[in-house]
Amino acid sequence: MALSPNTSFLHLSSPKPKILSFPIKPTFRAKSFAPMASVGVSPALSISETFSLLKEKKKVAFIPYITAGDPDLSTTAKALKVLDACGSDIIELGIPYSDPLADGPVIQAAATRALARGTNFDAILAMLREVRPLENKSMALPSSSSSSSLIK
């Protein structure tokens, strides 16, 4: 997977798309996002499509955030499954990095704990490969200039 160091989000599309309203014609086309990279084996609702459908239904999005690897990656995998089953529209999975100055104290502490337990980007991607076939939602992996070295 190749990502630009300036990527602000990595979009992992769901292998089991859930069409919220009809008539929507599912299409398999390569999607290009300026601020996102799309990864997946089948078409799914993109983040922008999810927001559009929610807007049509006059609903708001439920987008929980968790830090990958806190307390460990197996717990993160279980949490992703629970968040998916609880009706999350998009799940934001934070990638821990060593200098999270832009984050608040709670996320800083979670990143510190995850890194202390050896969490790294390759391990997170390996965990996601196991979890993604079970999930129905789009997932966003936020990154920043501080964490771009992890993505290279």
Backbone as JSON Lines, residues from 0, in Angstrom:
{"i":0,"aa":"M","n":[0.85,-1.16,0.0],"ca":[0.0,0.0,0.0],"c":[0.9,1.23,0.0]}
{"i":1,"aa":"A","n":[0.73,2.09,-0.96],"ca":[1.54,3.3,-1.04],"c":[0.68,4.5,-0.7]}
{"i":2,"aa":"L","n":[1.18,5.3,0.21],"ca":[0.47,6.49,0.62],"c":[1.39,7.68,0.56]}
{"i":3,"aa":"S","n":[0.84,8.81,0.25],"ca":[1.59,10.04,0.26],"c":[1.85,10.47,1.7]}
{"i":4,"aa":"P","n":[3.02,11.01,2.0],"ca":[3.28,11.5,3.35],"c":[2.32,12.62,3.75]}
{"i":5,"aa":"N","n":[1.72,13.29,2.77],"ca":[0.8,14.38,3.06],"c":[-0.64,13.91,3.19]}
{"i":6,"aa":"T","n":[-0.87,12.62,3.2],"ca":[-2.22,12.08,3.31],"c":[-2.8,12.46,4.66]}
{"i":7,"aa":"S","n":[-4.02,13.01,4.65],"ca":[-4.64,13.36,5.92],"c":[-5.51,12.24,6.45]}
{"i":8,"aa":"F","n":[-6.01,11.34,5.59],"ca":[-6.78,10.19,6.03],"c":[-6.49,9.02,5.11]}
{"i":9,"aa":"L","n":[-6.5,7.84,5.67],"ca":[-6.44,6.61,4.9],"c":[-7.82,6.01,5.0]}
{"i":10,"aa":"H","n":[-8.48,5.81,3.87],"ca":[-9.84,5.3,3.87],"c":[-9.81,3.81,3.56]}
{"i":11,"aa":"L","n":[-10.27,2.99,4.48],"ca":[-10.36,1.56,4.27],"c":[-11.82,1.23,4.02]}
{"i":12,"aa":"S","n":[-12.16,0.9,2.78],"ca":[-13.56,0.64,2.48],"c":[-13.97,-0.72,2.99]}
{"i":13,"aa":"S","n":[-15.24,-0.86,3.23],"ca":[-15.79,-2.09,3.79],"c":[-15.98,-3.13,2.7]}
{"i":14,"aa":"P","n":[-15.6,-4.39,2.96],"ca":[-15.85,-5.43,1.98],"c":[-17.32,-5.83,1.89]}
{"i":15,"aa":"K","n":[-18.14,-5.45,2.88],"ca":[-19.57,-5.75,2.84],"c":[-20.34,-4.43,2.84]}
{"i":16,"aa":"P","n":[-20.52,-3.8,1.66],"ca":[-21.19,-2.51,1.65],"c":[-22.65,-2.64,2.08]}
{"i":17,"aa":"K","n":[-23.12,-1.63,2.75],"ca":[-24.5,-1.61,3.2],"c":[-25.17,-0.43,2.52]}
{"i":18,"aa":"I","n":[-26.02,-0.7,1.56],"ca":[-26.7,0.37,0.85],"c":[-27.85,0.85,1.72]}
{"i":19,"aa":"L","n":[-27.85,2.15,2.0],"ca":[-28.83,2.7,2.92],"c":[-30.13,3.11,2.25]}
{"i":20,"aa":"S","n":[-30.09,3.46,0.98],"ca":[-31.32,3.85,0.31],"c":[-31.21,3.52,-1.17]}
{"i":21,"aa":"F","n":[-32.34,3.42,-1.83],"ca":[-32.38,3.07,-3.24],"c":[-33.05,4.2,-3.99]}
{"i":22,"aa":"P","n":[-32.87,4.44,-5.24],"ca":[-32.06,3.63,-6.14],"c":[-30.62,4.12,-6.17]}
{"i":23,"aa":"I","n":[-29.73,3.37,-5.61],"ca":[-28.3,3.61,-5.71],"c":[-27.73,2.47,-6.52]}
{"i":24,"aa":"K","n":[-27.01,2.81,-7.56],"ca":[-26.41,1.78,-8.39],"c":[-24.98,1.55,-7.92]}
{"i":25,"aa":"P","n":[-24.71,0.4,-7.3],"ca":[-23.33,0.13,-6.91],"c":[-22.45,0.03,-8.15]}
{"i":26,"aa":"T","n":[-21.34,0.69,-8.11],"ca":[-20.41,0.63,-9.22],"c":[-19.04,0.26,-8.69]}
{"i":27,"aa":"F","n":[-18.31,-0.44,-9.49],"ca":[-16.95,-0.76,-9.12],"c":[-16.05,0.12,-9.96]}
{"i":28,"aa":"R","n":[-15.56,1.14,-9.36],"ca":[-14.67,2.05,-10.07],"c":[-13.58,2.47,-9.1]}
{"i":29,"aa":"A","n":[-12.45,2.75,-9.66],"ca":[-11.36,3.22,-8.81],"c":[-11.71,4.62,-8.36]}
{"i":30,"aa":"K","n":[-11.7,4.83,-7.07],"ca":[-12.02,6.15,-6.54],"c":[-10.72,6.86,-6.23]}
{"i":31,"aa":"S","n":[-10.66,8.11,-6.59],"ca":[-9.48,8.88,-6.22],"c":[-9.94,10.03,-5.34]}
{"i":32,"aa":"F","n":[-9.35,10.13,-4.2],"ca":[-9.66,11.19,-3.27],"c":[-8.41,12.04,-3.13]}
{"i":33,"aa":"A","n":[-8.56,13.33,-3.17],"ca":[-7.41,14.18,-2.95],"c":[-6.81,13.96,-1.56]}
{"i":34,"aa":"P","n":[-7.62,14.01,-0.49],"ca":[-7.01,13.82,0.82],"c":[-7.05,12.4,1.34]}
{"i":35,"aa":"M","n":[-7.46,11.42,0.53],"ca":[-7.6,10.06,1.02],"c":[-7.04,9.05,0.03]}
{"i":36,"aa":"A","n":[-6.7,7.9,0.54],"ca":[-6.34,6.77,-0.31],"c":[-7.36,5.69,-0.04]}
{"i":37,"aa":"S","n":[-7.83,5.03,-1.08],"ca":[-8.85,4.0,-0.9],"c":[-8.21,2.63,-0.98]}
{"i":38,"aa":"V","n":[-8.53,1.78,-0.02],"ca":[-7.99,0.43,0.04],"c":[-9.16,-0.52,0.24]}
{"i":39,"aa":"G","n":[-9.22,-1.6,-0.52],"ca":[-10.3,-2.55,-0.31],"c":[-10.4,-3.51,-1.46]}
{"i":40,"aa":"V","n":[-11.17,-4.56,-1.27],"ca":[-11.32,-5.57,-2.31],"c":[-12.66,-5.49,-3.0]}
{"i":41,"aa":"S","n":[-13.57,-4.69,-2.51],"ca":[-14.88,-4.57,-3.15],"c":[-15.4,-3.16,-2.96]}
{"i":42,"aa":"P","n":[-16.39,-2.79,-3.77],"ca":[-16.92,-1.44,-3.64],"c":[-17.65,-1.27,-2.31]}
{"i":43,"aa":"A","n":[-17.61,-0.08,-1.79],"ca":[-18.31,0.23,-0.55],"c":[-18.66,1.7,-0.56]}
{"i":44,"aa":"L","n":[-19.48,2.08,0.38],"ca":[-19.79,3.49,0.51],"c":[-18.54,4.22,0.99]}
{"i":45,"aa":"S","n":[-18.2,5.28,0.3],"ca":[-17.08,6.1,0.75],"c":[-17.55,6.96,1.91]}
{"i":46,"aa":"I","n":[-16.63,7.65,2.52],"ca":[-16.99,8.53,3.62],"c":[-17.93,9.62,3.13]}
{"i":47,"aa":"S","n":[-17.63,10.22,1.97],"ca":[-18.51,11.27,1.45],"c":[-19.88,10.72,1.08]}
{"i":48,"aa":"E","n":[-19.95,9.51,0.54],"ca":[-21.24,8.9,0.22],"c":[-22.04,8.62,1.5]}
{"i":49,"aa":"T","n":[-21.36,8.19,2.54],"ca":[-22.03,7.95,3.82],"c":[-22.65,9.24,4.33]}
{"i":50,"aa":"F","n":[-21.89,10.35,4.28],"ca":[-22.43,11.63,4.73],"c":[-23.59,12.09,3.85]}
{"i":51,"aa":"S","n":[-23.49,11.89,2.55],"ca":[-24.58,12.28,1.64],"c":[-25.86,11.53,1.97]}
{"i":52,"aa":"L","n":[-25.75,10.22,2.17],"ca":[-26.94,9.43,2.49],"c":[-27.54,9.82,3.83]}
{"i":53,"aa":"L","n":[-26.69,10.09,4.8],"ca":[-27.2,10.52,6.1],"c":[-27.88,11.88,5.99]}
{"i":54,"aa":"K","n":[-27.31,12.76,5.17],"ca":[-27.91,14.08,4.97],"c":[-29.29,13.96,4.33]}
{"i":55,"aa":"E","n":[-29.41,13.08,3.32],"ca":[-30.71,12.85,2.68],"c":[-31.75,12.38,3.69]}
{"i":56,"aa":"K","n":[-31.33,11.57,4.63],"ca":[-32.25,11.03,5.64],"c":[-32.39,11.95,6.85]}
{"i":57,"aa":"K","n":[-31.71,13.11,6.78],"ca":[-31.71,14.09,7.87],"c":[-31.27,13.45,9.19]}
{"i":58,"aa":"K","n":[-30.18,12.7,9.1],"ca":[-29.6,12.05,10.27],"c":[-28.17,12.53,10.44]}
{"i":59,"aa":"V","n":[-27.65,12.37,11.64],"ca":[-26.25,12.7,11.91],"c":[-25.44,11.41,11.93]}
{"i":60,"aa":"A","n":[-24.14,11.55,11.77],"ca":[-23.25,10.39,11.75],"c":[-22.76,10.07,13.16]}
{"i":61,"aa":"F","n":[-22.66,8.79,13.43],"ca":[-22.02,8.31,14.66],"c":[-20.63,7.83,14.26]}
{"i":62,"aa":"I","n":[-19.59,8.58,14.69],"ca":[-18.21,8.29,14.3],"c":[-17.35,8.17,15.56]}
{"i":63,"aa":"P","n":[-17.28,6.98,16.14],"ca":[-16.44,6.81,17.32],"c":[-14.95,6.8,16.95]}
{"i":64,"aa":"Y","n":[-14.12,7.19,17.91],"ca":[-12.66,7.21,17.75],"c":[-12.04,6.3,18.8]}
{"i":65,"aa":"I","n":[-11.12,5.46,18.37],"ca":[-10.3,4.7,19.32],"c":[-8.86,4.72,18.83]}
{"i":66,"aa":"T","n":[-7.93,4.59,19.76],"ca":[-6.51,4.53,19.41],"c":[-6.11,3.08,19.22]}
{"i":67,"aa":"A","n":[-5.51,2.78,18.09],"ca":[-5.06,1.41,17.8],"c":[-3.99,1.0,18.8]}
{"i":68,"aa":"G","n":[-4.14,-0.21,19.35],"ca":[-3.13,-0.75,20.24],"c":[-3.29,-0.39,21.7]}
{"i":69,"aa":"D","n":[-4.36,0.32,22.05],"ca":[-4.59,0.67,23.45],"c":[-5.85,-0.03,23.95]}
{"i":70,"aa":"P","n":[-5.74,-0.99,24.81],"ca":[-4.55,-1.42,25.54],"c":[-3.66,-2.38,24.74]}
{"i":71,"aa":"D","n":[-4.23,-3.08,23.73],"ca":[-3.43,-3.93,22.85],"c":[-4.22,-4.13,21.56]}
{"i":72,"aa":"L","n":[-3.57,-4.72,20.55],"ca":[-4.23,-4.85,19.24],"c":[-5.37,-5.86,19.25]}
{"i":73,"aa":"S","n":[-5.3,-6.89,20.07],"ca":[-6.42,-7.84,20.1],"c":[-7.66,-7.19,20.7]}
{"i":74,"aa":"T","n":[-7.48,-6.33,21.7],"ca":[-8.61,-5.59,22.26],"c":[-9.13,-4.57,21.25]}
{"i":75,"aa":"T","n":[-8.23,-3.94,20.5],"ca":[-8.65,-3.01,19.46],"c":[-9.51,-3.73,18.43]}
{"i":76,"aa":"A","n":[-9.1,-4.92,18.01],"ca":[-9.88,-5.7,17.04],"c":[-11.27,-6.0,17.57]}
{"i":77,"aa":"K","n":[-11.35,-6.41,18.84],"ca":[-12.66,-6.68,19.45],"c":[-13.5,-5.41,19.52]}
{"i":78,"aa":"A","n":[-12.88,-4.29,19.88],"ca":[-13.59,-3.02,19.97],"c":[-14.14,-2.6,18.61]}
{"i":79,"aa":"L","n":[-13.36,-2.81,17.55],"ca":[-13.83,-2.47,16.2],"c":[-15.07,-3.27,15.84]}
{"i":80,"aa":"K","n":[-15.08,-4.55,16.19],"ca":[-16.25,-5.39,15.92],"c":[-17.48,-4.91,16.69]}
{"i":81,"aa":"V","n":[-17.27,-4.53,17.95],"ca":[-18.38,-4.04,18.76],"c":[-18.9,-2.71,18.21]}
{"i":82,"aa":"L","n":[-17.99,-1.8,17.87],"ca":[-18.4,-0.51,17.32],"c":[-19.16,-0.69,16.01]}
{"i":83,"aa":"D","n":[-18.73,-1.63,15.2],"ca":[-19.42,-1.93,13.95],"c":[-20.83,-2.44,14.24]}
{"i":84,"aa":"A","n":[-20.95,-3.35,15.19],"ca":[-22.26,-3.94,15.53],"c":[-23.19,-2.93,16.2]}
{"i":85,"aa":"C","n":[-22.64,-1.89,16.8],"ca":[-23.45,-0.9,17.52],"c":[-24.0,0.21,16.63]}
{"i":86,"aa":"G","n":[-23.77,0.13,15.34],"ca":[-24.35,1.12,14.44],"c":[-23.46,2.3,14.09]}
{"i":87,"aa":"S","n":[-22.16,2.17,14.24],"ca":[-21.26,3.24,13.82],"c":[-21.41,3.45,12.32]}
{"i":88,"aa":"D","n":[-21.41,4.71,11.9],"ca":[-21.46,5.01,10.47],"c":[-20.06,4.95,9.87]}
{"i":89,"aa":"I","n":[-19.1,5.46,10.6],"ca":[-17.68,5.45,10.22],"c":[-16.92,5.22,11.52]}
{"i":90,"aa":"I","n":[-15.84,4.48,11.48],"ca":[-15.03,4.28,12.67],"c":[-13.68,4.94,12.43]}
{"i":91,"aa":"E","n":[-13.28,5.81,13.34],"ca":[-12.0,6.5,13.23],"c":[-11.0,5.78,14.14]}
{"i":92,"aa":"L","n":[-9.97,5.23,13.52],"ca":[-8.95,4.48,14.25],"c":[-7.67,5.3,14.28]}
{"i":93,"aa":"G","n":[-7.31,5.78,15.46],"ca":[-6.12,6.61,15.61],"c":[-4.85,5.79,15.57]}
{"i":94,"aa":"I","n":[-3.88,6.27,14.81],"ca":[-2.58,5.63,14.71],"c":[-1.66,6.29,15.74]}
{"i":95,"aa":"P","n":[-1.16,5.54,16.72],"ca":[-0.31,6.15,17.74],"c":[1.06,6.54,17.16]}
{"i":96,"aa":"Y","n":[1.54,7.68,17.6],"ca":[2.89,8.1,17.22],"c":[3.52,8.79,18.41]}
{"i":97,"aa":"S","n":[4.82,8.95,18.35],"ca":[5.59,9.32,19.54],"c":[5.45,10.77,19.97]}
{"i":98,"aa":"D","n":[4.96,11.65,19.12],"ca":[4.91,13.07,19.47],"c":[3.53,13.65,19.14]}
{"i":99,"aa":"P","n":[2.48,13.21,19.84],"ca":[1.11,13.64,19.5],"c":[0.74,15.0,20.09]}
{"i":100,"aa":"L","n":[1.5,16.03,19.75],"ca":[1.29,17.35,20.35],"c":[-0.06,17.96,20.02]}
{"i":101,"aa":"A","n":[-0.61,17.67,18.86],"ca":[-1.89,18.27,18.47],"c":[-3.07,17.58,19.14]}
{"i":102,"aa":"D","n":[-2.85,16.43,19.74],"ca":[-3.93,15.69,20.39],"c":[-4.07,16.12,21.84]}
{"i":103,"aa":"G","n":[-5.25,15.87,22.39],"ca":[-5.49,16.17,23.8],"c":[-4.83,15.15,24.7]}
{"i":104,"aa":"P","n":[-4.91,15.38,26.01],"ca":[-4.21,14.51,26.96],"c":[-4.7,13.05,26.96]}
{"i":105,"aa":"V","n":[-5.98,12.82,26.69],"ca":[-6.49,11.45,26.7],"c":[-5.91,10.66,25.53]}
{"i":106,"aa":"I","n":[-5.92,11.26,24.34],"ca":[-5.37,10.58,23.16],"c":[-3.85,10.47,23.27]}
{"i":107,"aa":"Q","n":[-3.19,11.48,23.83],"ca":[-1.74,11.4,24.05],"c":[-1.41,10.21,24.95]}
{"i":108,"aa":"A","n":[-2.17,10.04,26.03],"ca":[-1.91,8.94,26.96],"c":[-2.17,7.59,26.29]}
{"i":109,"aa":"A","n":[-3.24,7.51,25.48],"ca":[-3.54,6.26,24.77],"c":[-2.43,5.92,23.79]}
{"i":110,"aa":"A","n":[-1.92,6.92,23.07],"ca":[-0.83,6.69,22.12],"c":[0.43,6.23,22.84]}
{"i":111,"aa":"T","n":[0.72,6.84,23.97],"ca":[1.9,6.47,24.75],"c":[1.79,5.02,25.23]}
{"i":112,"aa":"R","n":[0.62,4.63,25.73],"ca":[0.42,3.24,26.18],"c":[0.57,2.27,25.02]}
{"i":113,"aa":"A","n":[-0.02,2.61,23.86],"ca":[0.04,1.71,22.7],"c":[1.49,1.53,22.23]}
{"i":114,"aa":"L","n":[2.22,2.63,22.15],"ca":[3.62,2.54,21.71],"c":[4.48,1.78,22.71]}
{"i":115,"aa":"A","n":[4.19,1.95,24.0],"ca":[4.95,1.24,25.03],"c":[4.76,-0.27,24.91]}
{"i":116,"aa":"R","n":[3.64,-0.69,24.35],"ca":[3.37,-2.12,24.16],"c":[3.84,-2.61,22.79]}
{"i":117,"aa":"G","n":[4.52,-1.77,22.05],"ca":[5.1,-2.2,20.78],"c":[4.21,-2.05,19.56]}
{"i":118,"aa":"T","n":[3.12,-1.31,19.66],"ca":[2.24,-1.12,18.51],"c":[2.98,-0.35,17.42]}
{"i":119,"aa":"N","n":[2.89,-0.82,16.19],"ca":[3.47,-0.11,15.05],"c":[2.51,-0.21,13.87]}
{"i":120,"aa":"F","n":[2.79,0.56,12.83],"ca":[1.88,0.66,11.69],"c":[1.68,-0.69,11.0]}
{"i":121,"aa":"D","n":[2.74,-1.46,10.83],"ca":[2.61,-2.77,10.18],"c":[1.71,-3.7,10.99]}
{"i":122,"aa":"A","n":[1.86,-3.68,12.31],"ca":[1.01,-4.53,13.16],"c":[-0.45,-4.09,13.09]}
{"i":123,"aa":"I","n":[-0.68,-2.78,13.01],"ca":[-2.05,-2.27,12.88],"c":[-2.67,-2.74,11.57]}
{"i":124,"aa":"L","n":[-1.91,-2.63,10.47],"ca":[-2.43,-3.09,9.18],"c":[-2.7,-4.59,9.18]}
{"i":125,"aa":"A","n":[-1.84,-5.36,9.82],"ca":[-2.07,-6.81,9.91],"c":[-3.35,-7.11,10.69]}
{"i":126,"aa":"M","n":[-3.57,-6.39,11.78],"ca":[-4.79,-6.56,12.57],"c":[-6.02,-6.18,11.74]}
{"i":127,"aa":"L","n":[-5.92,-5.1,10.97],"ca":[-7.05,-4.67,10.14],"c":[-7.37,-5.67,9.04]}
{"i":128,"aa":"R","n":[-6.35,-6.33,8.5],"ca":[-6.61,-7.36,7.48],"c":[-7.45,-8.5,8.04]}
{"i":129,"aa":"E","n":[-7.28,-8.77,9.32],"ca":[-8.07,-9.82,9.97],"c":[-9.49,-9.34,10.29]}
{"i":130,"aa":"V","n":[-9.61,-8.08,10.67],"ca":[-10.89,-7.54,11.13],"c":[-11.77,-7.06,9.98]}
{"i":131,"aa":"R","n":[-11.2,-6.48,8.95],"ca":[-11.97,-5.82,7.89],"c":[-13.03,-6.71,7.24]}
{"i":132,"aa":"P","n":[-12.79,-7.99,6.97],"ca":[-13.85,-8.79,6.34],"c":[-15.1,-8.92,7.21]}
{"i":133,"aa":"L","n":[-14.96,-8.67,8.5],"ca":[-16.09,-8.83,9.41],"c":[-16.9,-7.56,9.58]}
{"i":134,"aa":"E","n":[-16.4,-6.45,9.09],"ca":[-17.04,-5.17,9.35],"c":[-17.85,-4.67,8.17]}
{"i":135,"aa":"N","n":[-18.82,-3.81,8.48],"ca":[-19.7,-3.24,7.46],"c":[-19.46,-1.76,7.23]}
{"i":136,"aa":"K","n":[-18.61,-1.13,7.98],"ca":[-18.48,0.32,7.95],"c":[-17.17,0.76,7.32]}
{"i":137,"aa":"S","n":[-17.19,2.01,6.85],"ca":[-15.95,2.63,6.41],"c":[-15.11,2.94,7.64]}
{"i":138,"aa":"M","n":[-13.82,2.98,7.43],"ca":[-12.92,3.29,8.53],"c":[-11.96,4.37,8.07]}
{"i":139,"aa":"A","n":[-11.72,5.34,8.93],"ca":[-10.77,6.4,8.64],"c":[-9.6,6.27,9.6]}
{"i":140,"aa":"L","n":[-8.4,6.33,9.03],"ca":[-7.19,6.31,9.85],"c":[-6.58,7.7,9.76]}
{"i":141,"aa":"P","n":[-6.8,8.54,10.77],"ca":[-6.25,9.89,10.69],"c":[-4.74,9.87,10.83]}
{"i":142,"aa":"S","n":[-4.09,10.75,10.12],"ca":[-2.65,10.89,10.25],"c":[-2.32,12.37,10.25]}
{"i":143,"aa":"S","n":[-1.09,12.68,10.52],"ca":[-0.66,14.07,10.5],"c":[0.78,14.11,10.02]}
{"i":144,"aa":"S","n":[1.31,15.31,9.91],"ca":[2.7,15.42,9.48],"c":[3.63,14.72,10.46]}
{"i":145,"aa":"S","n":[3.25,14.67,11.74],"ca":[4.08,13.99,12.74],"c":[4.12,12.5,12.52]}
{"i":146,"aa":"S","n":[3.01,11.92,12.02],"ca":[2.96,10.47,11.86],"c":[3.23,10.04,10.43]}
{"i":147,"aa":"S","n":[3.51,10.98,9.54],"ca":[3.69,10.61,8.14],"c":[4.9,9.7,7.95]}
{"i":148,"aa":"S","n":[5.87,9.75,8.85],"ca":[7.03,8.87,8.7],"c":[6.63,7.41,8.9]}
{"i":149,"aa":"L","n":[5.55,7.15,9.64],"ca":[5.07,5.78,9.81],"c":[4.51,5.21,8.51]}
{"i":150,"aa":"I","n":[3.98,6.08,7.67],"ca":[3.28,5.64,6.47],"c":[4.23,5.41,5.31]}
{"i":151,"aa":"K","n":[5.41,5.99,5.33],"ca":[6.35,5.89,4.21],"c":[6.77,4.51,3.89]}
